[in-house]
Structure formats: structure tokens, C-alpha cells
């Protein structure tokens, strides 16, 4: 048995895996504030709270990543906002007032003439006053951004179920307190009513366009902070993460989430390789899928291919269901990833299943324990020695990356593929072999690729 060390990423692998999986969260960063406020419970919050039709690990995994991205984006916005509030924009506008008993201000002649028949004691004079206001397009945008990220952090925090005494919980609580303090700044309070009642994605996009035009024309004071604010909102509305290369200092992250992060990185990496093999565009899955809906789907010639995250083994078991039982109840099981290929028009039985388990463990050789676990999946699913599966394990210390290929006389096959997010070029060979296995290509070629 090969030596095992650690269940965590090295710093380079963690950073690379995090940046690679950020696109999974794009759908969360493309909804307007009003849309978010209308959702009394987000899709993930509902699935976590009622426990129906969704693998809990998937919901919490996505919520955990979503929370970390929201915290990172919120921290960045706070830095921008503090610079904005050093010299907030304002303008002067004419405001209507009523002056009782004495004319205090410029008389509003039009209103005065309209009232000439009215008798009031004491006399009330309609006046016009020039008054400073913070209701500028730039401050509307700042208020929108603060309210949006507050809602995002709150929703992600509730969905992630992070306890208050954890690093995530403390960070979320601290950030929400600071955001609440910023939302009480008078220059922001003056804009809240309009944002709450009109702050849809379309409205925010129009305000952003106006701000960018004003910035380009040089009509905005304190230009640099407001430009950074506009850039932050532009990336948010486009569904892109607000983190860029070199921004890892903003990324709130710790090793407790490494196992799930590795699973999601493997999910994306395998799906990208399948898309490439089929000559199709890269897919960005909607991670709010629930129940039995696949995370990825492809259709090619007469075959439909899908990949599920945390899919119950009983959904793919043959015959009467799970082979192993206790007190009349089936022994459960849930491979991290399940790839299913179906031939169109050939009926439900014309399908192949590949079970895939990412394991964040550093090994010096063959991951024997994980392979035997995969054989156990085969046994319980009723496919025995004809089962097909793969193990992906973390190998930052080995180059080239090892690929072990095991097979049985009954057509069964198990791949063990070493990978490292920090070395994308070295992962290609093993991931290509796995993609071919999922698509049913050249599976009878048993040439050894062990390294």
C-alpha cells in the first residue's frame, strides 16, 4: 500500500483550483438587487432548508464557494467605498419649500400665482431654495453596490450553514457589520429609497452606463475611486468574479474546504476535457440544479452524455437496485461524480455508467484503498467485474503525473489518475483518457500507460 500524506492542498494548488472554479458562481453574480430581494429564499437556501430533491453536499459546496467569493468581493468593495466616501460627489438642486408668515427665500412665482385666490392665515409663501444633494448617478451606483453585496453575503452565509464561531462565520459577521455602517452614511441614505424601489439589473445597467459616460467626459470629481466602483459593478453585472489575477490577497479561504474544492475542480476539469473531445464549447453549469438534473450535458451524434455531482448510487444500480441491504434497507452510496452515456432511441438499458471519485490525498504510488472502494461501488450497483470507474488523486510532488489503468476480463476498467490544479499542462494526458472512457472511445485498447 502506498504511503498517504495530508488531505489538504498546497498553497499553489489551492489558489489554482479556486480561480478555476470561480466560473461556477457566475449565475449568482448576474442578478439585480430587486430580483434578489424578491427571492425570499434563494434556490440554494430552499434546498438546504427543506432537504428535498437536492444532494445536501452539492448545495453546501456551492454555498461555501459562493460565500468565499462574496466575502472577497465585499472586502474589495469596502476598500473602494472608503476611498469614494473621502470625497463623495454632490450637486446643487432647486428644492421647493413653504415659508410661513414671512418670505424667506426666492418666491416661486408660478405657484404663488396659482394660489392667489386662497386665503391663508398666516400667509404661506411658496419658495425655491438651492440645496446641496448627494443624489448623483455615482452615489446611486455606490448605494446599489453596497445593498447588493449585503444581500449576497447574507444569502450565501445562510445557505452555507457556516457557524458563527468559524473563520467564515466571523468574517461574514464582521463584513455585514461594516456594510451596515456604510449604509448609514448620509450620502448613501439619501439614495436608498430609489435603489430599493427601482434597483433592478436593467436599472443598474442604465445607471452604470450614465456613470461611465460622465467619467469619460471628466464630469466626476474624485474620479479614480468612482472609476474603480464602476469597474466593480460592471464585472458583477456581467457575471464575472470581481477577483483578478494577482488578487489572491482578497481571497478569504482556508484548508477546511479543500476536499470539496478538489471535487469541484475535478468536475470542471473533466467536463472541459469532454467538451474539447467533442469539439463543443466549454460549458458553465448552473450549480443551482436540483434533484436528478445533471450538472453537465452533451449531445453528440446518437449519444447523450451527462455528468452528475453527488448522484446516489441507487439511481444507476442494475436489476433490483442496491445489492447490499440491512434490515430490508439498501446500503447507500454516493460517488462524487457519475458520468452517464445513453444511446438515443435504444431504450433505458442502452447506457453506460462511469463512477468517478476525486480524493485529495498525496500518494507515492497506486491509490489502493480508493480503488478497492470503487470495486465496492461496482458490487453494490450490481455491475461486478464489468464496472467502469476512475480515481483522481492529488500529486503535486510527481512529474509527469501518474496514470494507472486496471481492467478485468469481463470488460471492467478502473483508471487512477494523478492531477494537480497548479500544473494544468501535466494533467492533460490522464484527463483525456478519462474523457475517452466516459465517451466510450477505445476502451478495449489495454496498452499500459502506467508511469
Tab-separated table of C-alpha atoms in Angstrom:
chain	number	residue	atom	x	y	z
A	1	UNK	CA	0.000	0.000	0.000
A	2	UNK	CA	1.386	3.408	-0.905
A	3	UNK	CA	2.141	5.987	1.742
A	4	UNK	CA	-0.502	8.629	2.340
A	5	UNK	CA	0.100	12.223	3.423
A	6	UNK	CA	-2.299	15.057	4.049
A	7	UNK	CA	-5.822	15.765	2.938
A	8	UNK	CA	-5.186	19.370	2.012
A	9	UNK	CA	-3.951	21.399	-0.920
A	10	UNK	CA	-0.572	23.017	-1.076
A	11	UNK	CA	-0.942	26.796	-1.387
A	12	UNK	CA	-0.332	26.849	-5.151
A	13	UNK	CA	-2.843	24.081	-5.783
A	14	UNK	CA	-5.484	25.748	-3.613
A	15	UNK	CA	-5.102	29.069	-5.402
A	16	UNK	CA	-5.214	27.464	-8.859
A	17	UNK	CA	-8.263	25.337	-8.001
A	18	UNK	CA	-10.094	28.331	-6.565
A	19	UNK	CA	-9.585	30.509	-9.631
A	20	UNK	CA	-10.602	27.615	-11.888
A	21	UNK	CA	-13.897	27.016	-10.055
A	22	UNK	CA	-14.990	30.657	-9.751
A	23	UNK	CA	-16.963	30.492	-13.052
A	24	UNK	CA	-19.349	28.059	-11.348
A	25	UNK	CA	-20.659	31.029	-9.400
A	26	UNK	CA	-21.341	33.287	-12.357
A	27	UNK	CA	-25.110	32.898	-12.157
A	28	UNK	CA	-25.099	34.286	-8.617
A	29	UNK	CA	-23.315	37.448	-9.739
A	30	UNK	CA	-25.693	38.402	-12.531
A	31	UNK	CA	-28.960	39.133	-10.740
A	32	UNK	CA	-30.114	42.650	-9.870
A	33	UNK	CA	-30.905	43.795	-6.343
A	34	UNK	CA	-34.686	43.815	-6.820
A	35	UNK	CA	-34.560	40.281	-8.181
A	36	UNK	CA	-32.575	39.225	-5.121
A	37	UNK	CA	-34.997	40.964	-2.749
A	38	UNK	CA	-37.942	39.221	-4.418
A	39	UNK	CA	-36.376	35.864	-3.620
A	40	UNK	CA	-37.415	35.489	-0.002
A	41	UNK	CA	-35.390	32.311	-0.054
A	42	UNK	CA	-32.752	31.660	-2.666
A	43	UNK	CA	-32.812	28.388	-4.594
A	44	UNK	CA	-29.925	27.047	-2.546
A	45	UNK	CA	-31.439	28.236	0.743
A	46	UNK	CA	-34.675	26.419	-0.045
A	47	UNK	CA	-32.902	23.198	-0.949
A	48	UNK	CA	-30.797	23.290	2.188
A	49	UNK	CA	-33.710	24.120	4.480
A	50	UNK	CA	-36.205	21.543	3.325
A	51	UNK	CA	-33.734	18.850	2.275
A	52	UNK	CA	-35.837	17.827	-0.721
A	53	UNK	CA	-34.665	16.814	-4.186
A	54	UNK	CA	-31.080	18.014	-3.861
A	55	UNK	CA	-27.889	16.395	-2.599
A	56	UNK	CA	-27.028	18.349	0.541
A	57	UNK	CA	-23.305	18.181	-0.204
A	58	UNK	CA	-23.848	19.925	-3.545
A	59	UNK	CA	-25.910	22.726	-2.030
A	60	UNK	CA	-23.427	23.341	0.766
A	61	UNK	CA	-20.435	23.025	-1.552
A	62	UNK	CA	-21.767	25.678	-3.887
A	63	UNK	CA	-22.872	27.881	-0.996
A	64	UNK	CA	-19.422	27.579	0.567
A	65	UNK	CA	-17.691	28.703	-2.600
A	66	UNK	CA	-20.310	31.387	-3.132
A	67	UNK	CA	-19.729	32.700	0.396
A	68	UNK	CA	-15.978	32.905	-0.110
A	69	UNK	CA	-16.373	34.788	-3.387
A	70	UNK	CA	-18.937	37.126	-1.804
A	71	UNK	CA	-16.577	37.818	1.118
A	72	UNK	CA	-13.704	38.516	-1.255
A	73	UNK	CA	-15.853	40.779	-3.438
A	74	UNK	CA	-17.240	42.558	-0.379
A	75	UNK	CA	-13.795	43.239	1.046
A	76	UNK	CA	-12.712	44.710	-2.258
A	77	UNK	CA	-15.826	46.885	-2.449
A	78	UNK	CA	-15.234	48.160	1.092
A	79	UNK	CA	-11.778	49.361	0.129
A	80	UNK	CA	-13.182	51.143	-2.921
A	81	UNK	CA	-16.094	52.627	-0.975
A	82	UNK	CA	-13.874	54.071	1.739
A	83	UNK	CA	-11.948	55.973	-0.941
A	84	UNK	CA	-15.220	57.115	-2.519
A	85	UNK	CA	-16.502	58.495	0.802
A	86	UNK	CA	-13.315	60.502	1.377
A	87	UNK	CA	-14.709	62.956	-1.179
A	88	UNK	CA	-18.263	61.913	-2.144
A	89	UNK	CA	-19.890	63.578	-5.122
A	90	UNK	CA	-22.709	66.078	-4.667
A	91	UNK	CA	-24.636	68.620	-6.681
A	92	UNK	CA	-26.879	71.602	-6.047
A	93	UNK	CA	-30.539	71.422	-6.910
A	94	UNK	CA	-33.560	73.691	-6.586
A	95	UNK	CA	-35.949	72.462	-3.888
A	96	UNK	CA	-39.496	73.688	-3.214
A	97	UNK	CA	-40.263	74.948	0.307
A	98	UNK	CA	-43.098	76.662	2.179
A	99	UNK	CA	-42.278	79.821	4.167
A	100	UNK	CA	-44.853	80.625	6.874
A	101	UNK	CA	-45.618	84.267	7.752
A	102	UNK	CA	-42.564	85.781	6.120
A	103	UNK	CA	-40.933	85.420	2.715
A	104	UNK	CA	-37.683	83.584	3.461
A	105	UNK	CA	-36.150	82.750	0.118
A	106	UNK	CA	-36.859	83.255	-3.554
A	107	UNK	CA	-40.577	83.403	-4.278
A	108	UNK	CA	-41.859	80.613	-6.544
A	109	UNK	CA	-43.920	82.936	-8.732
A	110	UNK	CA	-45.690	80.194	-10.671
A	111	UNK	CA	-47.034	78.542	-7.517
A	112	UNK	CA	-47.812	81.913	-5.930
A	113	UNK	CA	-49.962	82.945	-8.902
A	114	UNK	CA	-51.840	79.629	-8.796
A	115	UNK	CA	-52.681	80.286	-5.111
A	116	UNK	CA	-53.764	83.905	-5.471
A	117	UNK	CA	-57.397	83.098	-4.653
A	118	UNK	CA	-56.508	81.196	-1.485
A	119	UNK	CA	-56.784	82.943	1.878
A	120	UNK	CA	-54.376	81.609	4.488
A	121	UNK	CA	-53.607	82.993	7.909
A	122	UNK	CA	-50.753	83.370	8.397
A	123	UNK	CA	-49.705	83.771	4.798
A	124	UNK	CA	-47.757	80.869	3.345
A	125	UNK	CA	-45.246	81.771	0.654
A	126	UNK	CA	-44.087	79.119	-1.845
A	127	UNK	CA	-40.321	79.480	-2.193
A	128	UNK	CA	-37.406	78.000	-4.075
A	129	UNK	CA	-34.156	77.171	-2.350
A	130	UNK	CA	-30.857	75.957	-3.712
A	131	UNK	CA	-29.859	72.902	-1.708
A	132	UNK	CA	-26.932	70.525	-1.765
A	133	UNK	CA	-27.851	66.886	-2.529
A	134	UNK	CA	-25.941	63.617	-2.724
A	135	UNK	CA	-28.341	62.128	-5.268
A	136	UNK	CA	-25.894	61.763	-8.146
A	137	UNK	CA	-25.594	58.797	-10.529
A	138	UNK	CA	-22.298	57.859	-8.888
A	139	UNK	CA	-23.764	57.726	-5.383
A	140	UNK	CA	-26.815	55.814	-6.607
A	141	UNK	CA	-24.384	53.265	-8.033
A	142	UNK	CA	-22.459	53.142	-4.739
A	143	UNK	CA	-25.664	52.561	-2.778
A	144	UNK	CA	-26.750	49.838	-5.197
A	145	UNK	CA	-23.390	48.070	-4.885
A	146	UNK	CA	-23.482	48.168	-1.062
A	147	UNK	CA	-27.045	46.859	-0.866
A	148	UNK	CA	-26.349	44.195	-3.484
A	149	UNK	CA	-23.266	42.767	-1.793
A	150	UNK	CA	-25.016	42.884	1.603
A	151	UNK	CA	-27.820	40.718	0.214
A	152	UNK	CA	-25.322	38.386	-1.472
A	153	UNK	CA	-23.261	37.835	1.695
A	154	UNK	CA	-26.392	37.267	3.795
A	155	UNK	CA	-27.865	34.716	1.377
A	156	UNK	CA	-24.580	32.854	0.874
A	157	UNK	CA	-23.875	32.804	4.618
A	158	UNK	CA	-27.289	31.324	5.453
A	159	UNK	CA	-27.039	28.742	2.673
A	160	UNK	CA	-23.523	27.666	3.676
A	161	UNK	CA	-24.616	26.923	7.258
A	162	UNK	CA	-21.275	28.236	8.477
A	163	UNK	CA	-21.347	28.502	12.312
A	164	UNK	CA	-20.666	31.976	13.716
A	165	UNK	CA	-17.550	30.794	15.571
A	166	UNK	CA	-15.782	29.608	12.386
A	167	UNK	CA	-13.483	31.769	10.302
A	168	UNK	CA	-16.166	32.056	7.632
A	169	UNK	CA	-18.827	32.969	10.185
A	170	UNK	CA	-16.665	35.604	11.870
A	171	UNK	CA	-15.645	37.087	8.522
A	172	UNK	CA	-19.244	37.245	7.279
A	173	UNK	CA	-20.495	38.782	10.528
A	174	UNK	CA	-17.713	41.388	10.548
A	175	UNK	CA	-18.231	42.311	6.904
A	176	UNK	CA	-22.012	42.645	7.342
A	177	UNK	CA	-21.482	44.973	10.319
A	178	UNK	CA	-19.162	47.190	8.274
A	179	UNK	CA	-21.557	47.184	5.316
A	180	UNK	CA	-24.430	48.166	7.607
A	181	UNK	CA	-22.343	51.034	8.958
A	182	UNK	CA	-21.616	52.234	5.421
A	183	UNK	CA	-25.305	52.053	4.517
A	184	UNK	CA	-25.971	54.557	7.344
A	185	UNK	CA	-23.684	57.218	5.849
A	186	UNK	CA	-25.896	60.256	4.978
A	187	UNK	CA	-24.639	60.391	1.379
A	188	UNK	CA	-25.860	56.811	0.925
A	189	UNK	CA	-29.064	57.048	2.967
A	190	UNK	CA	-30.289	59.769	0.630
A	191	UNK	CA	-30.188	57.271	-2.267
A	192	UNK	CA	-31.623	54.148	-0.605
A	193	UNK	CA	-35.290	54.772	-1.382
A	194	UNK	CA	-34.725	54.886	-5.140
A	195	UNK	CA	-32.415	51.851	-5.109
A	196	UNK	CA	-34.878	49.687	-3.155
A	197	UNK	CA	-37.798	50.586	-5.398
A	198	UNK	CA	-36.014	50.702	-8.736
A	199	UNK	CA	-32.832	48.662	-8.282
A	200	UNK	CA	-33.339	46.013	-10.941
A	201	UNK	CA	-30.494	44.732	-13.095
A	202	UNK	CA	-31.755	46.809	-16.060
A	203	UNK	CA	-31.943	49.947	-13.898
A	204	UNK	CA	-28.440	49.390	-12.515
A	205	UNK	CA	-27.096	48.822	-16.017
A	206	UNK	CA	-28.569	52.156	-17.177
A	207	UNK	CA	-27.124	53.990	-14.145
A	208	UNK	CA	-23.752	52.359	-14.769
A	209	UNK	CA	-23.783	53.467	-18.423
A	210	UNK	CA	-24.509	57.035	-17.277
A	211	UNK	CA	-21.696	56.950	-14.714
A	212	UNK	CA	-19.203	55.620	-17.262
A	213	UNK	CA	-20.173	58.370	-19.724
A	214	UNK	CA	-19.706	61.006	-17.028
A	215	UNK	CA	-16.336	59.542	-16.061
A	216	UNK	CA	-15.165	59.523	-19.693
A	217	UNK	CA	-16.251	63.153	-20.111
A	218	UNK	CA	-14.437	64.252	-16.963
A	219	UNK	CA	-17.621	65.299	-15.154
A	220	UNK	CA	-16.964	63.294	-11.987
A	221	UNK	CA	-14.969	64.553	-9.049
A	222	UNK	CA	-12.836	62.091	-7.076
A	223	UNK	CA	-12.606	60.245	-10.375
A	224	UNK	CA	-10.317	57.284	-9.586
A	225	UNK	CA	-12.367	55.725	-6.729
A	226	UNK	CA	-15.613	56.126	-8.686
A	227	UNK	CA	-13.938	54.513	-11.718
A	228	UNK	CA	-12.980	51.503	-9.566
A	229	UNK	CA	-16.556	51.367	-8.279
A	230	UNK	CA	-17.917	51.361	-11.845
A	231	UNK	CA	-15.473	48.591	-12.807
A	232	UNK	CA	-16.584	46.510	-9.796
A	233	UNK	CA	-20.251	46.836	-10.724
A	234	UNK	CA	-19.568	46.186	-14.422
A	235	UNK	CA	-17.887	42.874	-13.615
A	236	UNK	CA	-20.694	41.997	-11.204
A	237	UNK	CA	-23.443	42.640	-13.762
A	238	UNK	CA	-21.568	40.656	-16.399
A	239	UNK	CA	-21.474	37.603	-14.122
A	240	UNK	CA	-17.668	37.662	-13.787
A	241	UNK	CA	-15.872	37.218	-10.469
A	242	UNK	CA	-14.591	40.512	-9.079
A	243	UNK	CA	-11.222	38.904	-8.389
A	244	UNK	CA	-8.498	39.073	-10.998
A	245	UNK	CA	-5.040	37.564	-11.398
A	246	UNK	CA	-2.855	38.783	-8.555
A	247	UNK	CA	-5.791	39.478	-6.224
A	248	UNK	CA	-5.310	36.401	-4.060
A	249	UNK	CA	-4.799	38.616	-1.010
A	250	UNK	CA	-8.516	39.387	-1.219
A	251	UNK	CA	-9.495	35.742	-1.291
A	252	UNK	CA	-10.896	34.533	2.009
A	253	UNK	CA	-10.052	30.865	2.145
A	254	UNK	CA	-8.831	28.164	4.471
A	255	UNK	CA	-7.981	24.472	4.234
A	256	UNK	CA	-11.255	23.192	5.721
A	257	UNK	CA	-12.925	23.459	2.325
A	258	UNK	CA	-10.136	21.803	0.350
A	259	UNK	CA	-11.814	18.421	-0.159
A	260	UNK	CA	-14.948	19.889	-1.706
A	261	UNK	CA	-12.915	22.365	-3.729
A	262	UNK	CA	-10.891	19.493	-5.211
A	263	UNK	CA	-14.101	17.678	-6.145
A	264	UNK	CA	-15.467	20.760	-7.925
A	265	UNK	CA	-12.163	21.363	-9.703
A	266	UNK	CA	-12.179	17.752	-10.934
A	267	UNK	CA	-15.795	18.175	-12.069
A	268	UNK	CA	-14.924	21.223	-14.172
A	269	UNK	CA	-11.693	19.746	-15.499
A	270	UNK	CA	-13.348	16.521	-16.666
A	271	UNK	CA	-16.259	18.404	-18.239
A	272	UNK	CA	-13.886	20.752	-20.067
A	273	UNK	CA	-11.999	17.773	-21.457
A	274	UNK	CA	-15.216	16.084	-22.645
A	275	UNK	CA	-16.301	19.330	-24.358
A	276	UNK	CA	-12.899	19.622	-26.019
A	277	UNK	CA	-13.015	15.989	-27.175
A	278	UNK	CA	-16.448	16.559	-28.746
A	279	UNK	CA	-15.372	19.845	-30.330
A	280	UNK	CA	-18.018	21.745	-28.351
A	281	UNK	CA	-17.806	24.982	-26.399
A	282	UNK	CA	-16.894	24.925	-22.750
A	283	UNK	CA	-19.957	24.774	-20.522
A	284	UNK	CA	-20.517	26.751	-17.321
A	285	UNK	CA	-23.016	24.706	-15.304
A	286	UNK	CA	-25.816	26.210	-13.284
A	287	UNK	CA	-24.896	24.928	-9.847
A	288	UNK	CA	-28.428	25.552	-8.582
A	289	UNK	CA	-29.646	22.447	-10.404
A	290	UNK	CA	-31.571	20.248	-8.019
A	291	UNK	CA	-32.704	16.638	-7.783
A	292	UNK	CA	-31.649	14.322	-10.560
A	293	UNK	CA	-30.820	17.003	-13.102
A	294	UNK	CA	-27.272	16.643	-14.462
A	295	UNK	CA	-24.642	19.290	-13.861
A	296	UNK	CA	-23.288	18.936	-17.425
A	297	UNK	CA	-24.958	17.635	-20.594
A	298	UNK	CA	-23.773	16.947	-24.149
A	299	UNK	CA	-25.445	15.561	-27.230
A	300	UNK	CA	-23.263	14.140	-29.987
A	301	UNK	CA	-24.492	12.117	-32.949
A	302	UNK	CA	-26.737	9.433	-31.422
A	303	UNK	CA	-25.400	9.647	-27.866
A	304	UNK	CA	-26.417	11.828	-24.902
A	305	UNK	CA	-23.774	12.262	-22.199
A	306	UNK	CA	-24.250	13.769	-18.736
A	307	UNK	CA	-22.235	14.223	-15.547
A	308	UNK	CA	-23.903	14.371	-12.128
A	309	UNK	CA	-22.425	15.701	-8.896
A	310	UNK	CA	-23.093	13.632	-5.755
A	311	UNK	CA	-25.523	11.320	-7.566
A	312	UNK	CA	-26.964	8.480	-5.458
A	313	UNK	CA	-25.633	5.064	-6.460
A	314	UNK	CA	-29.125	3.541	-6.415
A	315	UNK	CA	-30.066	5.726	-9.415
A	316	UNK	CA	-27.667	3.752	-11.611
A	317	UNK	CA	-27.831	0.313	-9.979
A	318	UNK	CA	-28.950	-2.543	-12.222
A	319	UNK	CA	-31.509	-5.240	-11.529
A	320	UNK	CA	-33.492	-4.835	-8.306
A	321	UNK	CA	-31.375	-1.952	-7.008
A	322	UNK	CA	-28.536	-1.937	-4.499
A	323	UNK	CA	-27.114	-5.421	-3.939
A	324	UNK	CA	-26.295	-4.926	-0.253
A	325	UNK	CA	-29.004	-4.351	2.335
A	326	UNK	CA	-29.526	-4.148	6.092
A	327	UNK	CA	-32.888	-4.800	7.739
A	328	UNK	CA	-34.534	-4.500	4.349
A	329	UNK	CA	-32.941	-1.143	3.596
A	330	UNK	CA	-30.412	-0.685	0.811
A	331	UNK	CA	-26.839	0.226	1.628
A	332	UNK	CA	-26.465	3.746	0.300
A	333	UNK	CA	-23.575	5.220	-1.577
A	334	UNK	CA	-22.844	8.384	-3.470
A	335	UNK	CA	-19.838	8.620	-5.785
A	336	UNK	CA	-18.678	12.204	-6.059
A	337	UNK	CA	-19.197	12.242	-9.843
A	338	UNK	CA	-21.234	9.959	-12.097
A	339	UNK	CA	-20.976	10.088	-15.913
A	340	UNK	CA	-23.824	8.525	-17.910
A	341	UNK	CA	-23.941	7.877	-21.659
A	342	UNK	CA	-27.215	6.907	-23.362
A	343	UNK	CA	-27.797	5.876	-26.943
A	344	UNK	CA	-30.800	7.661	-28.422
A	345	UNK	CA	-33.777	5.524	-29.357
A	346	UNK	CA	-32.299	2.381	-27.876
A	347	UNK	CA	-34.220	2.367	-24.592
A	348	UNK	CA	-33.199	2.864	-20.976
A	349	UNK	CA	-30.894	-0.167	-20.860
A	350	UNK	CA	-28.651	1.180	-23.652
A	351	UNK	CA	-26.467	3.207	-21.361
A	352	UNK	CA	-23.050	3.114	-19.762
A	353	UNK	CA	-22.062	4.481	-16.363
A	354	UNK	CA	-18.669	5.682	-15.129
A	355	UNK	CA	-18.223	6.324	-11.403
A	356	UNK	CA	-15.576	8.930	-10.543
A	357	UNK	CA	-14.169	9.696	-7.089
A	358	UNK	CA	-11.696	12.580	-6.547
A	359	UNK	CA	-9.536	12.007	-3.466
A	360	UNK	CA	-7.411	14.807	-2.070
A	361	UNK	CA	-4.594	12.644	-0.784
A	362	UNK	CA	-0.932	12.677	-1.715
A	363	UNK	CA	0.325	9.194	-2.532
A	364	UNK	CA	3.714	7.868	-3.569
A	365	UNK	CA	2.193	5.113	-5.678
A	366	UNK	CA	-1.075	3.406	-6.600
A	367	UNK	CA	-4.083	4.614	-4.518
A	368	UNK	CA	-5.000	1.073	-3.495
A	369	UNK	CA	-7.611	1.908	-0.845
A	370	UNK	CA	-9.574	4.144	-3.229
A	371	UNK	CA	-9.506	1.525	-5.978
A	372	UNK	CA	-10.986	-1.081	-3.634
A	373	UNK	CA	-13.668	1.430	-2.646
A	374	UNK	CA	-14.517	1.775	-6.341
A	375	UNK	CA	-14.795	-2.013	-6.633
A	376	UNK	CA	-17.241	-1.848	-3.740
A	377	UNK	CA	-19.374	0.623	-5.692
A	378	UNK	CA	-19.386	-1.834	-8.594
A	379	UNK	CA	-20.507	-4.679	-6.332
A	380	UNK	CA	-23.332	-2.714	-4.713
A	381	UNK	CA	-24.511	-1.351	-8.078
A	382	UNK	CA	-24.792	-4.890	-9.411
A	383	UNK	CA	-22.238	-4.499	-12.195
A	384	UNK	CA	-19.495	-6.538	-10.540
A	385	UNK	CA	-16.334	-7.036	-12.582
A	386	UNK	CA	-17.825	-5.218	-15.577
A	387	UNK	CA	-17.955	-1.868	-13.764
A	388	UNK	CA	-16.150	1.211	-15.049
A	389	UNK	CA	-14.756	3.975	-12.861
A	390	UNK	CA	-11.890	6.343	-12.117
A	391	UNK	CA	-9.980	7.717	-9.131
A	392	UNK	CA	-8.443	11.200	-9.316
A	393	UNK	CA	-5.820	11.851	-6.657
A	394	UNK	CA	-3.625	14.840	-5.807
A	395	UNK	CA	0.016	14.607	-6.906
A	396	UNK	CA	1.794	17.982	-6.625
A	397	UNK	CA	5.079	16.207	-5.958
A	398	UNK	CA	5.196	13.991	-9.082
A	399	UNK	CA	6.092	14.827	-12.651
A	400	UNK	CA	4.939	13.532	-15.044
A	401	UNK	CA	1.571	12.814	-13.466
A	402	UNK	CA	0.948	9.075	-12.944
A	403	UNK	CA	-1.877	7.244	-14.713
A	404	UNK	CA	-2.685	3.666	-13.675
A	405	UNK	CA	-5.042	1.561	-15.800
A	406	UNK	CA	-6.664	-1.595	-14.357
A	407	UNK	CA	-9.115	-3.859	-16.217
A	408	UNK	CA	-10.926	-7.186	-15.885
A	409	UNK	CA	-11.714	-9.971	-18.329
A	410	UNK	CA	-15.408	-9.020	-18.053
A	411	UNK	CA	-14.869	-5.576	-19.552
A	412	UNK	CA	-14.423	-3.713	-16.293
A	413	UNK	CA	-11.958	-0.848	-16.009
A	414	UNK	CA	-10.605	1.456	-13.319
A	415	UNK	CA	-8.328	4.420	-14.011
A	416	UNK	CA	-6.268	6.056	-11.249
A	417	UNK	CA	-5.170	9.495	-12.454
A	418	UNK	CA	-2.783	11.835	-10.652
A	419	UNK	CA	-3.580	15.543	-11.027
A	420	UNK	CA	-2.546	18.940	-9.696
A	421	UNK	CA	-4.514	22.187	-10.368
A	422	UNK	CA	-1.261	24.147	-10.226
A	423	UNK	CA	0.160	22.159	-13.191
A	424	UNK	CA	-2.630	22.201	-15.795
A	425	UNK	CA	-0.436	21.096	-18.678
A	426	UNK	CA	0.604	17.913	-16.893
A	427	UNK	CA	-2.998	16.851	-16.209
A	428	UNK	CA	-3.983	16.636	-19.864
A	429	UNK	CA	-2.965	13.050	-20.648
A	430	UNK	CA	-4.867	11.466	-17.759
A	431	UNK	CA	-7.959	13.660	-18.190
A	432	UNK	CA	-8.064	12.921	-21.927
A	433	UNK	CA	-8.002	9.196	-21.190
A	434	UNK	CA	-10.843	9.625	-18.696
A	435	UNK	CA	-12.885	11.684	-21.188
A	436	UNK	CA	-12.433	8.930	-23.785
A	437	UNK	CA	-13.591	6.359	-21.253
A	438	UNK	CA	-16.713	8.425	-20.484
A	439	UNK	CA	-17.468	8.726	-24.194
A	440	UNK	CA	-16.805	5.003	-24.794
A	441	UNK	CA	-13.794	5.550	-27.069
A	442	UNK	CA	-11.105	2.896	-27.470
A	443	UNK	CA	-11.894	1.212	-24.162
A	444	UNK	CA	-10.703	-2.130	-25.438
A	445	UNK	CA	-7.173	-0.849	-26.007
A	446	UNK	CA	-5.422	-2.101	-22.879
A	447	UNK	CA	-1.974	-0.672	-23.627
A	448	UNK	CA	-0.356	0.163	-20.298
A	449	UNK	CA	0.041	3.847	-19.508
A	450	UNK	CA	1.422	3.345	-16.005
A	451	UNK	CA	4.206	5.727	-15.129
